[in-house]
Every structure is written in C-alpha cells, then in structure tokens.
Amino acid sequence: MFREEREEPRFDWTMIGNVGEGRPNLGPTMDVSVYRLMQFTLRDILIMELGPEAADRIYYKAGDQAGRQFCRQLINKHNDFQGFVKETQELLSRLKIGILRVEKADLNTQEFTLTVAEDLDCSGLPVCHETVCTYDEGFISGLFSEFTGRRFDVKEVDCWCSGDRVCRFEVKQAAEG
Ligand SMILES: [Zn+2]
C-alpha cells in the first residue's frame, strides 16, 4: 500500500477501510485537534526537509487528489451546477469540513468565488497574516476538475489566518495547454 514506488497517485477509497468494523466502540469521528495535529506536523516536517514552496506544492497536489476522489466517491456527476453545489454544501457540512457558500458564480467565464466558514483546516488558528489553506485550494481544484472534466486553478485570497472570519477562494478554469 505505502511501500511501492509510484509515478501516479495510487490512492483508492478502499484504503480508508471499513471504519465501522474497525472501530465498533470509538466510531467514525474524532477531535478536530487530532486532524490538525497530523496536518500541521506533516507540513512542518515537509517544510523542514523540502522548503515551504515544495511543501505547498505537495499539499496542493494531495488536496487535489482528495477532491477528485471525494467527487468520484460521493458526488452525483449527473447533477447540474446548482445540484453539484447543493450536494457539496450538504456533504461538507455533514462531514464537518466547513460551511460552503458560493459568493459569485459566472458560468460563462467559469469563474467562481467560494467562502468556507468554520473551516476544518484553519478556523480559530492564531492570526499570522498568511493564507494557510493550501490543501483546501487543491481540494476545491480537484473537486471542480473532476466534476467538470476540465482543469481549475484555485487561490485562497482570505483566510482565518490572514484575519478574516471565513476562507475565500477564487476558482478559475485553467487556460488550455
Ligand atoms: Zn483558510
């Protein structure tokens, strides 16, 4: 599972396993601090070993892969855009990832502004004047790319860590080529 070399991502949803069988007493949920402990220590070591730019690239790519897999596994691809947004909002809320709102949507140019409140990755963190949700940028990119079959670039422009109350993401269809 994790010992083979690879050129392409090999993640498969079955790797998550049967949580109900494995955790009959503890169940499928855990504390947000544990999630952040894992994310932030991993990011810390990636920065130490590879530098902040490479660490960002890895987090974005991992988020992108997660968004693609999330879409494949959980989202009905026959939805129209409204249905896609509604289903994504419900899932992100039910899974306690965050509260998603679409602030702007231009279906002609395929440019969107999304906000996420109570974000799993950053809400409540100390303000440091950085946007830190690189994994979420990748996640949204993967989600949109998988749903539409086109490439999307995502940039976080406001974050809890930059002093905002919500994270705000600019989503744009990538130029061809
Ligand atoms: Zn953020």
PDB file of C-alpha atoms and ligand atoms in Angstrom:
ATOM      1  CA  MET A   1       0.000   0.000   0.000  1.00  0.00           C
ATOM      2  CA  PHE A   2       2.647   2.567   1.009  1.00  0.00           C
ATOM      3  CA  ARG A   3       5.906   0.758   0.277  1.00  0.00           C
ATOM      4  CA  GLU A   4       5.842   0.670  -3.523  1.00  0.00           C
ATOM      5  CA  GLU A   5       7.415   3.371  -5.678  1.00  0.00           C
ATOM      6  CA  ARG A   6       4.888   5.154  -7.927  1.00  0.00           C
ATOM      7  CA  GLU A   7       4.697   7.637 -10.786  1.00  0.00           C
ATOM      8  CA  GLU A   8       0.926   8.182 -10.465  1.00  0.00           C
ATOM      9  CA  PRO A   9      -1.248   8.526  -7.351  1.00  0.00           C
ATOM     10  CA  ARG A  10      -2.422   5.130  -6.155  1.00  0.00           C
ATOM     11  CA  PHE A  11      -4.926   6.221  -3.556  1.00  0.00           C
ATOM     12  CA  ASP A  12      -8.153   4.303  -3.701  1.00  0.00           C
ATOM     13  CA  TRP A  13     -11.221   4.885  -1.488  1.00  0.00           C
ATOM     14  CA  THR A  14     -10.998   1.271  -0.213  1.00  0.00           C
ATOM     15  CA  MET A  15      -7.743   2.310   1.569  1.00  0.00           C
ATOM     16  CA  ILE A  16      -9.958   4.139   4.077  1.00  0.00           C
ATOM     17  CA  GLY A  17     -11.203   0.713   5.071  1.00  0.00           C
ATOM     18  CA  ASN A  18     -14.233  -0.420   7.000  1.00  0.00           C
ATOM     19  CA  VAL A  19     -14.288   2.059   9.887  1.00  0.00           C
ATOM     20  CA  GLY A  20     -17.490   0.599  11.367  1.00  0.00           C
ATOM     21  CA  GLU A  21     -15.881  -2.804  11.697  1.00  0.00           C
ATOM     22  CA  GLY A  22     -12.527  -1.462  12.883  1.00  0.00           C
ATOM     23  CA  ARG A  23     -13.865   0.995  15.475  1.00  0.00           C
ATOM     24  CA  PRO A  24     -17.026  -0.566  16.938  1.00  0.00           C
ATOM     25  CA  ASN A  25     -16.672   1.375  20.185  1.00  0.00           C
ATOM     26  CA  LEU A  26     -14.990   4.611  19.121  1.00  0.00           C
ATOM     27  CA  GLY A  27     -16.940   5.099  15.884  1.00  0.00           C
ATOM     28  CA  PRO A  28     -16.138   7.167  12.791  1.00  0.00           C
ATOM     29  CA  THR A  29     -15.475  10.635  14.309  1.00  0.00           C
ATOM     30  CA  MET A  30     -12.605  12.192  16.244  1.00  0.00           C
ATOM     31  CA  ASP A  31     -11.453  15.539  17.575  1.00  0.00           C
ATOM     32  CA  VAL A  32     -10.514  18.386  15.179  1.00  0.00           C
ATOM     33  CA  SER A  33      -7.287  18.911  17.151  1.00  0.00           C
ATOM     34  CA  VAL A  34      -6.107  15.441  16.112  1.00  0.00           C
ATOM     35  CA  TYR A  35      -6.699  16.204  12.441  1.00  0.00           C
ATOM     36  CA  ARG A  36      -4.792  19.477  12.796  1.00  0.00           C
ATOM     37  CA  LEU A  37      -2.007  17.793  14.753  1.00  0.00           C
ATOM     38  CA  MET A  38      -1.455  15.400  11.847  1.00  0.00           C
ATOM     39  CA  GLN A  39      -1.764  18.040   9.108  1.00  0.00           C
ATOM     40  CA  PHE A  40       0.472  20.599  10.773  1.00  0.00           C
ATOM     41  CA  THR A  41       3.248  18.270  11.956  1.00  0.00           C
ATOM     42  CA  LEU A  42       3.399  16.711   8.483  1.00  0.00           C
ATOM     43  CA  ARG A  43       3.547  20.170   6.900  1.00  0.00           C
ATOM     44  CA  ASP A  44       6.198  21.280   9.397  1.00  0.00           C
ATOM     45  CA  ILE A  45       8.488  18.381   8.501  1.00  0.00           C
ATOM     46  CA  LEU A  46       7.856  18.818   4.754  1.00  0.00           C
ATOM     47  CA  ILE A  47       8.900  22.482   5.102  1.00  0.00           C
ATOM     48  CA  MET A  48      11.966  21.465   7.100  1.00  0.00           C
ATOM     49  CA  GLU A  49      13.009  18.766   4.624  1.00  0.00           C
ATOM     50  CA  LEU A  50      11.960  20.365   1.311  1.00  0.00           C
ATOM     51  CA  GLY A  51      11.236  24.065   1.908  1.00  0.00           C
ATOM     52  CA  PRO A  52       7.933  25.971   2.029  1.00  0.00           C
ATOM     53  CA  GLU A  53       7.346  26.053  -1.743  1.00  0.00           C
ATOM     54  CA  ALA A  54       7.716  22.306  -2.209  1.00  0.00           C
ATOM     55  CA  ALA A  55       5.613  21.707   0.908  1.00  0.00           C
ATOM     56  CA  ASP A  56       2.874  23.917  -0.551  1.00  0.00           C
ATOM     57  CA  ARG A  57       3.046  22.093  -3.870  1.00  0.00           C
ATOM     58  CA  ILE A  58       2.727  18.728  -2.126  1.00  0.00           C
ATOM     59  CA  TYR A  59      -0.219  19.924  -0.016  1.00  0.00           C
ATOM     60  CA  TYR A  60      -1.984  21.356  -3.068  1.00  0.00           C
ATOM     61  CA  LYS A  61      -1.472  18.143  -5.050  1.00  0.00           C
ATOM     62  CA  ALA A  62      -2.635  15.980  -2.153  1.00  0.00           C
ATOM     63  CA  GLY A  63      -5.708  18.183  -1.726  1.00  0.00           C
ATOM     64  CA  ASP A  64      -6.369  17.973  -5.476  1.00  0.00           C
ATOM     65  CA  GLN A  65      -6.209  14.191  -5.320  1.00  0.00           C
ATOM     66  CA  ALA A  66      -8.525  14.200  -2.284  1.00  0.00           C
ATOM     67  CA  GLY A  67     -11.037  16.462  -4.073  1.00  0.00           C
ATOM     68  CA  ARG A  68     -11.043  14.196  -7.130  1.00  0.00           C
ATOM     69  CA  GLN A  69     -11.561  11.057  -5.051  1.00  0.00           C
ATOM     70  CA  PHE A  70     -14.214  12.778  -2.930  1.00  0.00           C
ATOM     71  CA  CYS A  71     -16.100  13.753  -6.097  1.00  0.00           C
ATOM     72  CA  ARG A  72     -15.781  10.270  -7.614  1.00  0.00           C
ATOM     73  CA  GLN A  73     -16.946   8.553  -4.458  1.00  0.00           C
ATOM     74  CA  LEU A  74     -19.580  10.878  -3.048  1.00  0.00           C
ATOM     75  CA  ILE A  75     -20.910  13.317  -5.656  1.00  0.00           C
ATOM     76  CA  ASN A  76     -23.592  12.514  -8.238  1.00  0.00           C
ATOM     77  CA  LYS A  77     -21.953  13.502 -11.520  1.00  0.00           C
ATOM     78  CA  HIS A  78     -25.331  13.810 -13.271  1.00  0.00           C
ATOM     79  CA  ASN A  79     -26.110  16.928 -11.255  1.00  0.00           C
ATOM     80  CA  ASP A  80     -26.260  20.293 -12.963  1.00  0.00           C
ATOM     81  CA  PHE A  81     -24.096  23.039 -11.397  1.00  0.00           C
ATOM     82  CA  GLN A  82     -26.785  24.032  -8.855  1.00  0.00           C
ATOM     83  CA  GLY A  83     -27.217  20.411  -7.812  1.00  0.00           C
ATOM     84  CA  PHE A  84     -23.455  19.960  -7.568  1.00  0.00           C
ATOM     85  CA  VAL A  85     -23.170  22.985  -5.272  1.00  0.00           C
ATOM     86  CA  LYS A  86     -26.082  21.856  -3.108  1.00  0.00           C
ATOM     87  CA  GLU A  87     -24.776  18.313  -2.733  1.00  0.00           C
ATOM     88  CA  THR A  88     -21.251  19.579  -1.971  1.00  0.00           C
ATOM     89  CA  GLN A  89     -22.603  22.023   0.638  1.00  0.00           C
ATOM     90  CA  GLU A  90     -24.570  19.242   2.340  1.00  0.00           C
ATOM     91  CA  LEU A  91     -21.616  16.844   2.334  1.00  0.00           C
ATOM     92  CA  LEU A  92     -19.091  19.380   3.631  1.00  0.00           C
ATOM     93  CA  SER A  93     -21.487  20.294   6.404  1.00  0.00           C
ATOM     94  CA  ARG A  94     -22.442  16.703   7.298  1.00  0.00           C
ATOM     95  CA  LEU A  95     -18.785  15.624   7.335  1.00  0.00           C
ATOM     96  CA  LYS A  96     -17.970  18.731   9.409  1.00  0.00           C
ATOM     97  CA  ILE A  97     -15.388  20.016   6.924  1.00  0.00           C
ATOM     98  CA  GLY A  98     -16.865  23.523   6.706  1.00  0.00           C
ATOM     99  CA  ILE A  99     -19.824  25.657   5.722  1.00  0.00           C
ATOM    100  CA  LEU A 100     -19.601  26.376   1.994  1.00  0.00           C
ATOM    101  CA  ARG A 101     -21.202  29.348   0.262  1.00  0.00           C
ATOM    102  CA  VAL A 102     -20.962  30.424  -3.355  1.00  0.00           C
ATOM    103  CA  GLU A 103     -20.424  34.167  -3.271  1.00  0.00           C
ATOM    104  CA  LYS A 104     -20.094  34.666  -7.055  1.00  0.00           C
ATOM    105  CA  ALA A 105     -20.597  32.300  -9.970  1.00  0.00           C
ATOM    106  CA  ASP A 106     -20.045  33.189 -13.616  1.00  0.00           C
ATOM    107  CA  LEU A 107     -20.938  30.124 -15.664  1.00  0.00           C
ATOM    108  CA  ASN A 108     -19.823  31.823 -18.906  1.00  0.00           C
ATOM    109  CA  THR A 109     -16.259  32.500 -17.807  1.00  0.00           C
ATOM    110  CA  GLN A 110     -16.246  29.580 -15.323  1.00  0.00           C
ATOM    111  CA  GLU A 111     -15.034  31.830 -12.525  1.00  0.00           C
ATOM    112  CA  PHE A 112     -16.310  31.367  -9.018  1.00  0.00           C
ATOM    113  CA  THR A 113     -15.769  32.859  -5.576  1.00  0.00           C
ATOM    114  CA  LEU A 114     -16.437  30.478  -2.710  1.00  0.00           C
ATOM    115  CA  THR A 115     -16.311  31.022   1.019  1.00  0.00           C
ATOM    116  CA  VAL A 116     -15.861  28.384   3.694  1.00  0.00           C
ATOM    117  CA  ALA A 117     -16.802  29.252   7.274  1.00  0.00           C
ATOM    118  CA  GLU A 118     -15.741  27.186  10.286  1.00  0.00           C
ATOM    119  CA  ASP A 119     -13.082  25.604   8.073  1.00  0.00           C
ATOM    120  CA  LEU A 120     -11.577  22.385   9.387  1.00  0.00           C
ATOM    121  CA  ASP A 121      -8.043  23.454   8.492  1.00  0.00           C
ATOM    122  CA  CYS A 122      -7.808  26.947   9.917  1.00  0.00           C
ATOM    123  CA  SER A 123     -10.793  28.395  11.788  1.00  0.00           C
ATOM    124  CA  GLY A 124      -9.614  29.505  15.222  1.00  0.00           C
ATOM    125  CA  LEU A 125      -5.885  29.448  14.437  1.00  0.00           C
ATOM    126  CA  PRO A 126      -3.677  32.330  15.582  1.00  0.00           C
ATOM    127  CA  VAL A 127      -3.701  35.172  13.019  1.00  0.00           C
ATOM    128  CA  CYS A 128      -0.372  35.181  11.161  1.00  0.00           C
ATOM    129  CA  HIS A 129      -1.160  37.265   8.039  1.00  0.00           C
ATOM    130  CA  GLU A 130      -0.830  34.201   5.810  1.00  0.00           C
ATOM    131  CA  THR A 131      -3.461  32.290   3.864  1.00  0.00           C
ATOM    132  CA  VAL A 132      -2.753  28.745   5.002  1.00  0.00           C
ATOM    133  CA  CYS A 133      -5.420  26.551   3.397  1.00  0.00           C
ATOM    134  CA  THR A 134      -3.267  25.160   0.587  1.00  0.00           C
ATOM    135  CA  TYR A 135      -4.754  21.686   0.986  1.00  0.00           C
ATOM    136  CA  ASP A 136      -8.243  23.181   0.602  1.00  0.00           C
ATOM    137  CA  GLU A 137      -7.176  25.057  -2.540  1.00  0.00           C
ATOM    138  CA  GLY A 138      -6.118  21.731  -4.004  1.00  0.00           C
ATOM    139  CA  PHE A 139      -9.279  20.037  -2.725  1.00  0.00           C
ATOM    140  CA  ILE A 140     -11.573  22.560  -4.440  1.00  0.00           C
ATOM    141  CA  SER A 141      -9.467  22.367  -7.611  1.00  0.00           C
ATOM    142  CA  GLY A 142      -9.760  18.555  -7.657  1.00  0.00           C
ATOM    143  CA  LEU A 143     -13.477  18.664  -6.906  1.00  0.00           C
ATOM    144  CA  PHE A 144     -14.247  21.136  -9.728  1.00  0.00           C
ATOM    145  CA  SER A 145     -11.848  19.459 -12.159  1.00  0.00           C
ATOM    146  CA  GLU A 146     -13.301  16.006 -11.565  1.00  0.00           C
ATOM    147  CA  PHE A 147     -16.896  17.216 -11.753  1.00  0.00           C
ATOM    148  CA  THR A 148     -16.457  19.206 -14.975  1.00  0.00           C
ATOM    149  CA  GLY A 149     -13.696  17.235 -16.724  1.00  0.00           C
ATOM    150  CA  ARG A 150     -11.718  20.483 -17.105  1.00  0.00           C
ATOM    151  CA  ARG A 151      -8.800  21.895 -15.097  1.00  0.00           C
ATOM    152  CA  PHE A 152      -9.383  24.525 -12.423  1.00  0.00           C
ATOM    153  CA  ASP A 153      -6.894  26.652 -10.515  1.00  0.00           C
ATOM    154  CA  VAL A 154      -7.815  27.766  -7.007  1.00  0.00           C
ATOM    155  CA  LYS A 155      -6.287  30.510  -4.895  1.00  0.00           C
ATOM    156  CA  GLU A 156      -7.230  31.347  -1.323  1.00  0.00           C
ATOM    157  CA  VAL A 157      -7.482  35.142  -1.042  1.00  0.00           C
ATOM    158  CA  ASP A 158      -8.774  35.484   2.542  1.00  0.00           C
ATOM    159  CA  CYS A 159      -8.294  33.110   5.451  1.00  0.00           C
ATOM    160  CA  TRP A 160      -8.980  32.984   9.174  1.00  0.00           C
ATOM    161  CA  CYS A 161      -5.168  33.195   9.489  1.00  0.00           C
ATOM    162  CA  SER A 162      -4.998  36.372   7.409  1.00  0.00           C
ATOM    163  CA  GLY A 163      -7.505  37.955   9.769  1.00  0.00           C
ATOM    164  CA  ASP A 164     -10.813  37.115   8.075  1.00  0.00           C
ATOM    165  CA  ARG A 165     -13.746  35.215   9.569  1.00  0.00           C
ATOM    166  CA  VAL A 166     -14.125  32.968   6.534  1.00  0.00           C
ATOM    167  CA  CYS A 167     -11.775  31.474   3.963  1.00  0.00           C
ATOM    168  CA  ARG A 168     -12.407  32.863   0.479  1.00  0.00           C
ATOM    169  CA  PHE A 169     -11.312  31.016  -2.644  1.00  0.00           C
ATOM    170  CA  GLU A 170     -11.082  32.270  -6.241  1.00  0.00           C
ATOM    171  CA  VAL A 171     -11.785  29.391  -8.619  1.00  0.00           C
ATOM    172  CA  LYS A 172     -10.863  29.787 -12.302  1.00  0.00           C
ATOM    173  CA  GLN A 173     -10.831  27.440 -15.210  1.00  0.00           C
ATOM    174  CA  ALA A 174      -7.196  26.898 -16.187  1.00  0.00           C
ATOM    175  CA  ALA A 175      -6.015  28.066 -19.609  1.00  0.00           C
ATOM    176  CA  GLU A 176      -5.826  25.203 -22.127  1.00  0.00           C
ATOM    177  CA  GLY A 177      -2.475  23.632 -22.843  1.00  0.00           C
TER     178      GLY A 177
HETATM  179 ZN    ZN B   1      -8.111  29.437   5.389  1.00  0.00          ZN
END
